[in-house]
Amino acid sequence: MPIYEYNCRACSNQFEALVRGSKVPVCPKCKSEDLEKLLSLPAVKSETTRGLAMQAAKRRDHAVATDQAHEQRNYELHHDD
C-alpha cells in the first residue's frame, strides 16, 4: 500500500495519502477529488527512524530466538540420541 503525496488544486493543500487499490483519495481539508500527484523525495534516516528500526529488529530477533529454543527443547524431549 503505497503512500503518495498530493496537492489539492481547489485549496492548494499538500498532504500524503495511503492509497489502497483503485480508491481515489480526497483532500482532507476541502474534500475535493481534484488532486495533483507530486513527486516524492526519498525518506531521510534520522536517529528516531534508526531507533525504531532497531527496536523492531530486536523484537523480531527475540521472537526468532524464542521459537528456536522452543523447537530445540521439543526435539530434545522427543528424541533419544
XYZ file of N, CA, C and O in Angstrom:
324
model
N 0.837 -1.169 0.000
C 0.000 0.000 0.000
C 0.888 1.240 0.000
O 1.441 1.603 1.023
N 1.037 1.845 -1.126
C 1.937 2.996 -1.219
C 1.334 4.277 -0.638
O 0.131 4.467 -0.638
N 2.224 5.114 -0.152
C 1.842 6.443 0.320
C 2.262 7.434 -0.750
O 3.408 7.439 -1.183
N 1.310 8.249 -1.194
C 1.583 9.243 -2.217
C 1.399 10.638 -1.646
O 0.634 10.844 -0.711
N 2.096 11.591 -2.246
C 1.936 12.998 -1.881
C 1.065 13.657 -2.938
O 1.202 13.395 -4.135
N 0.146 14.505 -2.476
C -0.793 15.177 -3.374
C -0.837 16.662 -3.082
O -0.569 17.110 -1.963
N -1.231 17.417 -4.111
C -1.533 18.837 -3.988
C -2.973 19.011 -4.456
O -3.332 18.600 -5.563
N -3.803 19.616 -3.612
C -5.200 19.852 -3.974
C -5.270 21.093 -4.863
O -4.789 22.160 -4.490
N -5.864 20.947 -6.031
C -5.986 22.090 -6.951
C -7.040 23.080 -6.473
O -7.005 24.248 -6.836
N -7.967 22.642 -5.650
C -9.041 23.516 -5.183
C -8.575 24.457 -4.070
O -8.902 25.641 -4.084
N -7.808 23.929 -3.108
C -7.423 24.759 -1.958
C -5.912 24.850 -1.750
O -5.460 25.446 -0.772
N -5.113 24.239 -2.607
C -3.638 24.250 -2.544
C -3.066 23.544 -1.324
O -1.922 23.778 -0.949
N -3.852 22.693 -0.697
C -3.372 21.919 0.449
C -2.491 20.776 -0.041
O -2.842 20.071 -0.972
N -1.322 20.607 0.586
C -0.454 19.486 0.260
C -0.550 18.465 1.385
O -0.519 18.830 2.559
N -0.691 17.189 1.010
C -0.858 16.139 2.011
C -0.392 14.807 1.457
O -0.153 14.673 0.266
N -0.253 13.836 2.356
C 0.094 12.463 1.975
C -1.142 11.599 2.168
O -1.947 11.847 3.065
N -1.278 10.581 1.312
C -2.409 9.664 1.431
C -1.958 8.246 1.150
O -1.173 8.000 0.238
N -2.451 7.327 1.961
C -2.232 5.907 1.758
C -3.289 5.440 0.777
O -4.482 5.550 1.037
N -2.869 4.941 -0.375
C -3.800 4.575 -1.436
C -3.907 3.062 -1.516
O -2.923 2.370 -1.730
N -5.118 2.557 -1.361
C -5.379 1.121 -1.427
C -6.157 0.820 -2.699
O -7.254 1.326 -2.897
N -5.581 -0.028 -3.532
C -6.258 -0.434 -4.766
C -6.537 0.743 -5.682
O -5.689 1.582 -5.926
N -7.769 0.803 -6.177
C -8.144 1.879 -7.106
C -8.885 3.006 -6.404
O -9.496 3.843 -7.054
N -8.839 3.032 -5.078
C -9.517 4.074 -4.307
C -8.917 5.442 -4.638
O -7.699 5.606 -4.667
N -9.773 6.420 -4.883
C -9.316 7.768 -5.202
C -9.303 8.586 -3.911
O -10.322 8.688 -3.225
N -8.150 9.167 -3.552
C -8.097 9.953 -2.312
C -8.817 11.295 -2.472
O -9.053 11.760 -3.593
N -9.172 11.885 -1.346
C -9.780 13.216 -1.330
C -8.949 14.107 -0.420
O -8.276 13.633 0.488
N -9.035 15.387 -0.661
C -8.321 16.363 0.159
C -8.922 16.353 1.570
O -10.134 16.486 1.723
N -8.087 16.201 2.607
C -8.630 16.193 3.966
C -9.161 17.558 4.410
O -9.967 17.637 5.327
N -8.739 18.599 3.724
C -9.152 19.956 4.110
C -10.487 20.354 3.484
O -11.399 20.791 4.177
N -10.615 20.158 2.149
C -11.833 20.626 1.465
C -12.644 19.498 0.835
O -13.675 19.753 0.225
N -12.159 18.252 0.936
C -12.834 17.052 0.408
C -12.913 17.014 -1.118
O -13.683 16.262 -1.686
N -12.105 17.796 -1.805
C -12.082 17.796 -3.267
C -11.319 16.588 -3.785
O -10.377 16.106 -3.157
N -11.722 16.078 -4.950
C -11.005 14.986 -5.608
C -10.122 15.492 -6.744
O -9.512 14.705 -7.445
N -10.061 16.811 -6.930
C -9.236 17.414 -7.975
C -7.809 17.552 -7.438
O -7.427 18.599 -6.925
N -7.038 16.460 -7.549
C -5.713 16.393 -6.944
C -4.626 16.211 -7.985
O -4.847 15.617 -9.031
N -3.449 16.701 -7.649
C -2.261 16.509 -8.476
C -1.281 15.663 -7.670
O -0.950 16.010 -6.532
N -0.850 14.539 -8.246
C 0.116 13.682 -7.560
C 1.493 14.314 -7.702
O 1.923 14.674 -8.794
N 2.199 14.455 -6.574
C 3.522 15.070 -6.561
C 4.607 14.005 -6.552
O 4.376 12.872 -6.152
N 5.783 14.392 -6.994
C 6.937 13.502 -6.908
C 7.423 13.498 -5.465
O 7.614 14.541 -4.858
N 7.611 12.323 -4.916
C 8.065 12.196 -3.533
C 9.577 12.140 -3.474
O 10.220 11.533 -4.318
N 10.120 12.742 -2.443
C 11.551 12.670 -2.194
C 11.831 11.441 -1.339
O 10.970 10.996 -0.585
N 13.015 10.891 -1.429
C 13.329 9.728 -0.599
C 13.301 10.085 0.889
O 13.577 11.220 1.264
N 12.962 9.110 1.699
C 12.913 9.321 3.145
C 14.317 9.521 3.693
O 15.271 8.893 3.247
N 14.438 10.388 4.659
C 15.720 10.668 5.290
C 15.795 9.873 6.588
O 14.879 9.891 7.392
N 16.886 9.167 6.765
C 17.079 8.416 8.002
C 17.536 9.379 9.093
O 18.381 10.228 8.871
N 16.948 9.224 10.252
C 17.344 10.039 11.389
C 17.581 9.120 12.578
O 17.377 7.912 12.503
N 17.979 9.674 13.679
C 18.189 8.879 14.888
C 16.871 8.240 15.320
O 16.859 7.119 15.814
N 15.760 8.940 15.127
C 14.455 8.397 15.511
C 14.096 7.196 14.658
O 13.709 6.149 15.184
N 14.219 7.314 13.326
C 13.869 6.187 12.461
C 14.840 5.031 12.670
O 14.435 3.879 12.630
N 16.100 5.340 12.922
C 17.075 4.287 13.198
C 16.713 3.567 14.492
O 16.754 2.344 14.571
N 16.329 4.323 15.505
C 15.941 3.726 16.777
C 14.718 2.836 16.635
O 14.663 1.736 17.204
N 13.734 3.281 15.874
C 12.532 2.472 15.648
C 12.861 1.196 14.883
O 12.336 0.122 15.192
N 13.732 1.309 13.895
C 14.133 0.131 13.129
C 14.889 -0.855 14.016
O 14.695 -2.064 13.918
N 15.737 -0.356 14.898
C 16.477 -1.227 15.814
C 15.537 -1.933 16.789
O 15.698 -3.118 17.073
N 14.533 -1.213 17.299
C 13.561 -1.830 18.199
C 12.802 -2.945 17.496
O 12.594 -4.023 18.061
N 12.378 -2.693 16.268
C 11.654 -3.715 15.501
C 12.544 -4.927 15.243
O 12.099 -6.075 15.352
N 13.818 -4.692 14.919
C 14.749 -5.795 14.673
C 14.984 -6.611 15.944
O 15.033 -7.844 15.903
N 15.097 -5.938 17.081
C 15.295 -6.647 18.342
C 14.077 -7.497 18.695
O 14.227 -8.634 19.165
N 12.868 -6.961 18.475
C 11.653 -7.743 18.729
C 11.601 -8.962 17.818
O 11.273 -10.060 18.254
N 11.940 -8.763 16.551
C 11.943 -9.870 15.591
C 12.969 -10.920 15.987
O 12.668 -12.117 16.007
N 14.186 -10.495 16.342
C 15.236 -11.427 16.734
C 14.867 -12.184 18.007
O 15.151 -13.371 18.135
N 14.240 -11.510 18.944
C 13.808 -12.163 20.172
C 12.759 -13.232 19.872
O 12.816 -14.335 20.422
N 11.818 -12.927 18.997
C 10.782 -13.896 18.627
C 11.400 -15.110 17.942
O 11.023 -16.256 18.221
N 12.370 -14.883 17.057
C 13.036 -15.989 16.362
C 13.811 -16.844 17.362
O 13.748 -18.073 17.325
N 14.527 -16.217 18.292
C 15.293 -16.959 19.293
C 14.369 -17.778 20.185
O 14.680 -18.926 20.526
N 13.228 -17.221 20.549
C 12.258 -17.948 21.367
C 11.739 -19.163 20.620
O 11.639 -20.259 21.185
N 11.409 -18.989 19.348
C 10.935 -20.111 18.530
C 12.009 -21.197 18.400
O 11.705 -22.387 18.496
N 13.242 -20.789 18.181
C 14.326 -21.757 18.047
C 14.543 -22.525 19.350
O 14.751 -23.746 19.332
N 14.498 -21.838 20.478
C 14.670 -22.501 21.765
C 13.529 -23.490 22.006
O 13.754 -24.602 22.499
N 12.324 -23.103 21.646
C 11.169 -23.990 21.807
C 11.326 -25.235 20.935
O 11.078 -26.361 21.386
N 11.724 -25.054 19.695
C 11.911 -26.189 18.786
C 13.041 -27.105 19.266
O 12.931 -28.327 19.189
N 14.126 -26.526 19.786
C 15.235 -27.327 20.306
C 14.777 -28.152 21.504
O 15.073 -29.337 21.609
N 14.032 -27.528 22.405
C 13.529 -28.244 23.589
C 12.574 -29.352 23.165
O 12.628 -30.466 23.691
N 11.717 -29.078 22.206
C 10.777 -30.073 21.696
C 11.537 -31.251 21.072
O 11.189 -32.408 21.289
N 12.576 -30.962 20.317
C 13.414 -32.004 19.707
C 14.053 -32.858 20.797
O 14.060 -34.098 20.713
N 14.628 -32.219 21.810
C 15.300 -32.958 22.881
C 14.342 -33.858 23.649
O 14.712 -34.941 24.081
N 13.101 -33.418 23.837
C 12.120 -34.220 24.558
C 11.660 -35.445 23.782
O 11.294 -36.456 24.378
N 11.677 -35.376 22.464
C 11.108 -36.444 21.647
C 12.129 -37.303 20.930
O 11.765 -38.170 20.142
N 13.408 -37.109 21.173
C 14.446 -37.903 20.517
C 15.423 -38.443 21.547
O 15.896 -37.690 22.418
N 15.713 -39.712 21.451
C 16.671 -40.340 22.360
C 17.986 -40.577 21.605
O 18.194 -41.610 21.012
N 18.851 -39.620 21.639
C 20.143 -39.744 20.937
C 21.220 -40.177 21.859
O 21.432 -39.868 22.920
